[in-house]
Amino acid sequence: MSKHLIINAFTMNTVGHLSTGLWRHPRDQSTRYTNLRYWTDLARTLERGLIDGLFIADVLGVYDTYGGNADAALTHAAQVPVNDPLQLVPAMASVTTHLGFGVTASVNFEHPFPFARRMTTLDHLTDGRAGWNIVTSYLESGARNLGQSAQIPHDQRYAIADDYLEVCYKLWEASWAPGAVVADRERGIYADPAQIHAINHDGPFFRVPGFHLSEPSPQRTPVLFQAGASLRGRAFAAANAECVFVAAPTRTVLKKQVADFRAAAVAAGRAGDDIRILEQMTVIVAETDAAAQALLEDYRRYASGIGALTLMSGWTGIDFSRFSPDQVLENVESDAIQSAVEAFTRADPSRRWTIAEIAEYCAIGGDGPVLVGSPATVADQLEEWADETGVDGFNFASVVAPETFTAIVDLLIPELQARGRFKRNYAEGTLRQKLFGRGDHLAAPHRAAGLRAR
Amino acid sequence: MSKHLIINAFTMNTVGHLSTGLWRHPRDQSTRYTNLRYWTDLARTLERGLIDGLFIADVLGVYDTYGGNADAALTHAAQVPVNDPLQLVPAMASVTTHLGFGVTASVNFEHPFPFARRMTTLDHLTDGRAGWNIVTSYLESGARNLGQSAQIPHDQRYAIADDYLEVCYKLWEASWAPGAVVADRERGIYADPAQIHAINHDGPFFRVPGFHLSEPSPQRTPVLFQAGASLRGRAFAAANAECVFVAAPTRTVLKKQVADFRAAAVAAGRAGDDIRILEQMTVIVAETDAAAQALLEDYRRYASGIGALTLMSGWTGIDFSRFSPDQVLENVESDAIQSAVEAFTRADPSRRWTIAEIAEYCAIGGDGPVLVGSPATVADQLEEWADETGVDGFNFASVVAPETFTAIVDLLIPELQARGRFKRNYAEGTLRQKLFGRGDHLAAPHRAAGLRAR
């Protein structure tokens, strides 16, 4: 059985996203990230390739674990400077019709009352193409800059997130009944107060008595994305997420993660395929295998190993600057470091990797796998990944931007279409309808559906 | 001496802004406020007329003083539903080159660390055309929905605002030195850590130790707008604002406000004309005086008196539903009500107005003056307003949207140009450079200029 893959592009409002140092490549344009035209051109390219959505990562902090400060992150543009992702979307929406947008926002950035209005606004302005990547954690430097003395403990974060989502669900689903907006010019009634309900939320962290300030948007609740592989994170995703984003290093690991997520969804009273699971993936595709390998070699000349170690240090909490570059796996002292490093040696875990080799390797594609080859070669591997693991699709990161995305659209997409593994037209409707084909709104048994006002 | 007027359009991301009930007019398109095309078309129209900026109001709450609940506000679309203003700008910026944008945001909505990044992002994406309307207060319903048990006292609000601005100024001006972004592809240095400074802010309300996450935008600090006529508000504006927005009911009142603001600026160590003062104004302009009067009569058929009283109740804190519609001024019991009502009878304070008459009157143009006539008639009056009061320009609100703005662009602007009172081309450069002609950045003696990193 083959089905259409879901394919997103994965980016960030920054110079360097996952492939550190590649901003130095002569054809890379990511230093134009402050320019609207860069983004509207990208959106047009992606829609030309029928890409399902553009997923925009974010951090509200800096990677300052490596060396104990932000010097390496700033020097090598390791996800800093980084700008607000939300504002990119309205401009990109204005030049596209179908492309979806997933915006990352942490439940720790902003109170849920104004945040819910932001997302409703986004869903209105995109005609129902908005998604929210729910983030529960952020870098410790972000917590400090929000006036918190220390980062909130992991489990507490999910308790806050639960309450935060409850507020959002009530505002999006329960506050305005379907017939609340009358817009009757003759009778002079815009909205019917009897159909607009105060949510009277009094939770452990948030108290919101009033009604939503925005009228319902096409999807009401934006499509809910989540990344997170911890046990508590998986339970949270199983209860809330419609799409889950993972970055498994190997097919074996991914297969287990996919099975675990689907089982967790079932345990939460949903169907296993109520959740679309997307794997982070970097592909370097060219007309031939040789051309693609040459491209990889060319790209490697610009990769920043220190930039990669800076990101890895932030992700793992381990300061990789403490190690000599030629130190190999066997010689590191702790199991935690050992297992963290192993996660980054996905290509060949049986081999002895030095820190420098790991860094060089991860400077292309970050913590996700990388596929290199002709359209047929890459499509073969993607099919294997999908068929072996049961994953629903991929979030493709760029190496050289937007060149990586343009190659995907021009070379890889047609190959996947020829194999019947990718759609030839966009489906009509909202992003949720496109992804699930069951309507614009969250459906039962999702917990938010039960809140909807009649 | 005549100089060019500054002319902004004044709107809100909502159905009904200041002219309540006019959404029912057959030609009104403001019910399309959730549609991006509505906004990008408006932006193109305004830029065609060389309008200086689009000023977008906002409230994070509802007008629930009238009748003690939000029923009237919802029924008559009195600034509810209301969506996020910020997200309109990137799409409008993408179809314009010169039009400026003033976005309203309260210092109570969001922590200054992420807010500063939002505004820097906006200034980047607009190529230096961003302004921030600093709001220190908001409706009590907004405070409750942010989890606060009561609204913060007025003077305390300004103390919070001072600390909030201090954080923003340090992030925008002091954190990244002018040479911090190196972007040297050869040497692999994006930013120079030695030129990026942690702000180490430890104020009475906010603690922000780190550096700004965004690299400097063209203006660094967005152009600072403020509305506020209280004594404390005036002192705040004198110390911070570059443009002040007032809604004086008469020329006499405006003249005094203008003089007071300029004196306050001088007292704060700035020049009187370091502050551009803009008066809220509604103009109904047509080819002839008779046609304009006919337009006004036509508009009045759709005006909502209850909607106007709902806004007035929110602005004044007085529940006007307590009064009989035919009650006249002399018969109301308190001085506070008396003076509030007088403020809304700007056309003829000597006359005896009933509540119903006041409501009908204010349903066109809200709390600001209204001018009606041919281009020559309206231009005559605008010149008188400007020359008698020393005001620098006007924020024009719409009655029927976008018809009011289109008429201003097509009829009034050419008349003002012919009289030498309006520019014939946009100046080059950022919004700040266009408005003041002294460069892209805040200049001494503004308090923020002294913070700038070398």
Coordinates of C-alpha atoms in Angstrom, one line a residue, chain B residues 144-317:
Chain B
R144 CA -9.3 40.7 34.2
N145 CA -8.6 38.4 31.3
L146 CA -4.9 38.7 31.9
G147 CA -5.5 37.3 35.3
Q148 CA -5.3 40.6 37.2
S149 CA -8.0 41.1 39.8
A150 CA -8.3 44.8 39.2
Q151 CA -6.8 47.4 36.8
I152 CA -3.5 48.8 37.9
P153 CA -3.8 52.3 39.2
H154 CA -3.1 55.1 36.7
D155 CA 0.2 56.4 38.1
Q156 CA 1.5 52.9 38.7
R157 CA 0.8 52.1 35.1
Y158 CA 3.3 54.9 34.1
A159 CA 5.9 53.5 36.4
I160 CA 5.6 50.1 34.8
A161 CA 5.7 51.8 31.4
D162 CA 8.9 53.6 32.3
D163 CA 10.6 50.4 33.2
Y164 CA 9.2 48.6 30.2
L165 CA 10.5 51.3 27.8
E166 CA 13.9 51.2 29.6
V167 CA 14.2 47.5 28.8
C168 CA 13.1 48.1 25.1
Y169 CA 15.5 51.0 24.7
K170 CA 18.4 49.0 26.0
L171 CA 17.6 46.1 23.8
W172 CA 17.1 48.2 20.7
E173 CA 19.9 50.8 21.2
A174 CA 22.5 49.5 23.6
S175 CA 22.7 45.7 23.0
W176 CA 24.2 45.5 19.4
A177 CA 26.9 48.0 18.5
P178 CA 26.8 49.5 15.0
G179 CA 29.5 47.1 13.8
A180 CA 28.3 44.0 15.5
V181 CA 27.0 42.3 12.4
V182 CA 30.1 41.5 10.4
A183 CA 28.6 38.9 8.0
D184 CA 32.1 38.0 6.7
R185 CA 31.7 34.9 4.6
E186 CA 35.4 34.4 4.1
R187 CA 36.3 34.5 7.8
G188 CA 33.1 32.7 8.8
I189 CA 32.0 35.4 11.3
Y190 CA 28.4 36.4 11.3
A191 CA 28.4 38.6 14.4
D192 CA 31.2 39.8 16.7
P193 CA 30.4 38.8 20.3
A194 CA 32.7 41.5 21.6
Q195 CA 30.2 44.1 20.1
I196 CA 27.1 42.5 21.5
H197 CA 26.3 43.5 25.1
A198 CA 24.1 41.9 27.7
I199 CA 21.8 44.7 29.0
N200 CA 21.8 43.5 32.6
H201 CA 18.6 45.3 33.3
D202 CA 17.4 45.0 36.9
G203 CA 14.5 47.4 37.2
P204 CA 11.6 47.8 39.6
F205 CA 9.3 45.6 37.5
F206 CA 11.4 43.8 34.9
R207 CA 14.7 41.9 35.1
V208 CA 16.3 41.2 31.7
P209 CA 20.0 40.1 32.0
G210 CA 20.7 39.1 28.4
F211 CA 21.3 40.7 25.0
H212 CA 18.7 41.4 22.3
L213 CA 17.9 38.3 20.1
S214 CA 17.5 40.4 17.0
E215 CA 20.2 42.2 15.1
P216 CA 19.5 46.0 14.8
S217 CA 16.7 47.0 12.4
P218 CA 16.9 50.1 10.1
Q219 CA 15.4 52.4 12.8
R220 CA 16.5 50.4 15.8
T221 CA 13.8 51.9 18.0
P222 CA 10.5 52.1 16.0
V223 CA 9.0 55.6 15.7
L224 CA 7.3 56.2 19.1
F225 CA 3.7 57.3 19.1
Q226 CA 1.6 58.1 22.2
A227 CA -1.9 59.2 22.9
G228 CA -2.6 60.5 26.4
A229 CA -3.8 63.8 27.8
S230 CA -3.4 63.3 31.5
L231 CA -0.7 65.2 33.3
R232 CA 1.3 62.1 34.0
G233 CA 0.6 60.9 30.4
R234 CA 1.9 64.2 29.1
A235 CA 5.1 64.0 31.0
F236 CA 5.6 60.4 29.7
A237 CA 5.0 61.6 26.2
A238 CA 7.3 64.5 26.6
A239 CA 10.1 62.2 27.7
N240 CA 9.5 59.4 25.1
A241 CA 7.1 60.2 22.2
E242 CA 8.1 61.4 18.8
C243 CA 4.5 61.7 17.6
V244 CA 1.6 62.5 19.9
F245 CA -2.0 61.7 18.9
V246 CA -4.8 63.8 20.3
A247 CA -8.6 64.0 19.8
A248 CA -9.4 67.5 20.9
P249 CA -13.0 68.5 20.3
T250 CA -12.4 72.1 19.3
R251 CA -9.6 74.3 18.0
T252 CA -9.4 76.1 21.3
V253 CA -8.8 72.9 23.2
L254 CA -6.4 71.7 20.6
K255 CA -4.4 74.9 20.7
K256 CA -3.9 74.6 24.4
Q257 CA -3.0 70.9 24.2
V258 CA -0.4 71.6 21.5
A259 CA 1.2 74.3 23.5
D260 CA 1.2 72.2 26.6
F261 CA 2.8 69.3 24.9
R262 CA 5.5 71.4 23.4
A263 CA 6.1 73.1 26.7
A264 CA 6.4 69.7 28.4
A265 CA 8.9 68.6 25.7
V266 CA 11.0 71.6 26.4
A267 CA 10.7 71.0 30.2
A268 CA 12.0 67.5 29.5
G269 CA 15.1 68.9 27.7
R270 CA 13.8 68.4 24.2
A271 CA 12.8 71.0 21.5
G272 CA 9.1 71.7 21.2
D273 CA 9.1 70.5 17.6
D274 CA 10.9 67.3 18.5
I275 CA 7.3 66.1 18.9
R276 CA 4.9 65.9 16.0
I277 CA 1.4 66.4 17.2
L278 CA -1.5 64.8 15.2
E279 CA -5.2 65.5 15.7
Q280 CA -7.8 62.8 15.1
M281 CA -10.1 64.0 12.4
T282 CA -13.0 62.7 10.3
V283 CA -13.6 64.3 6.9
I284 CA -16.4 63.6 4.6
V285 CA -15.3 65.1 1.3
A286 CA -17.0 65.1 -2.1
E287 CA -16.9 67.0 -5.4
T288 CA -19.1 69.8 -4.0
D289 CA -20.3 71.0 -0.6
A290 CA -23.8 69.8 -1.5
A291 CA -22.6 66.4 -2.5
A292 CA -20.7 66.1 0.8
Q293 CA -23.7 67.1 2.8
A294 CA -25.8 64.5 1.0
L295 CA -23.2 61.9 1.8
L296 CA -23.3 62.9 5.4
E297 CA -27.1 62.6 5.4
D298 CA -26.8 59.2 3.7
Y299 CA -24.2 58.0 6.3
R300 CA -26.4 59.2 9.2
R301 CA -29.1 56.7 8.1
Y302 CA -26.8 53.9 9.2
A303 CA -25.3 55.4 12.3
S304 CA -25.8 53.6 15.6
G305 CA -26.5 55.9 18.5
I306 CA -26.3 53.0 21.0
G307 CA -23.0 52.0 19.5
A308 CA -21.7 55.5 20.0
L309 CA -23.0 55.6 23.6
T310 CA -21.3 52.2 24.2
L311 CA -17.9 53.6 23.1
M312 CA -18.5 56.9 25.1
S313 CA -19.4 54.8 28.2
G314 CA -16.1 52.9 27.8
W315 CA -14.1 56.0 27.3
T316 CA -15.6 58.0 30.2
G317 CA -16.5 55.2 32.6

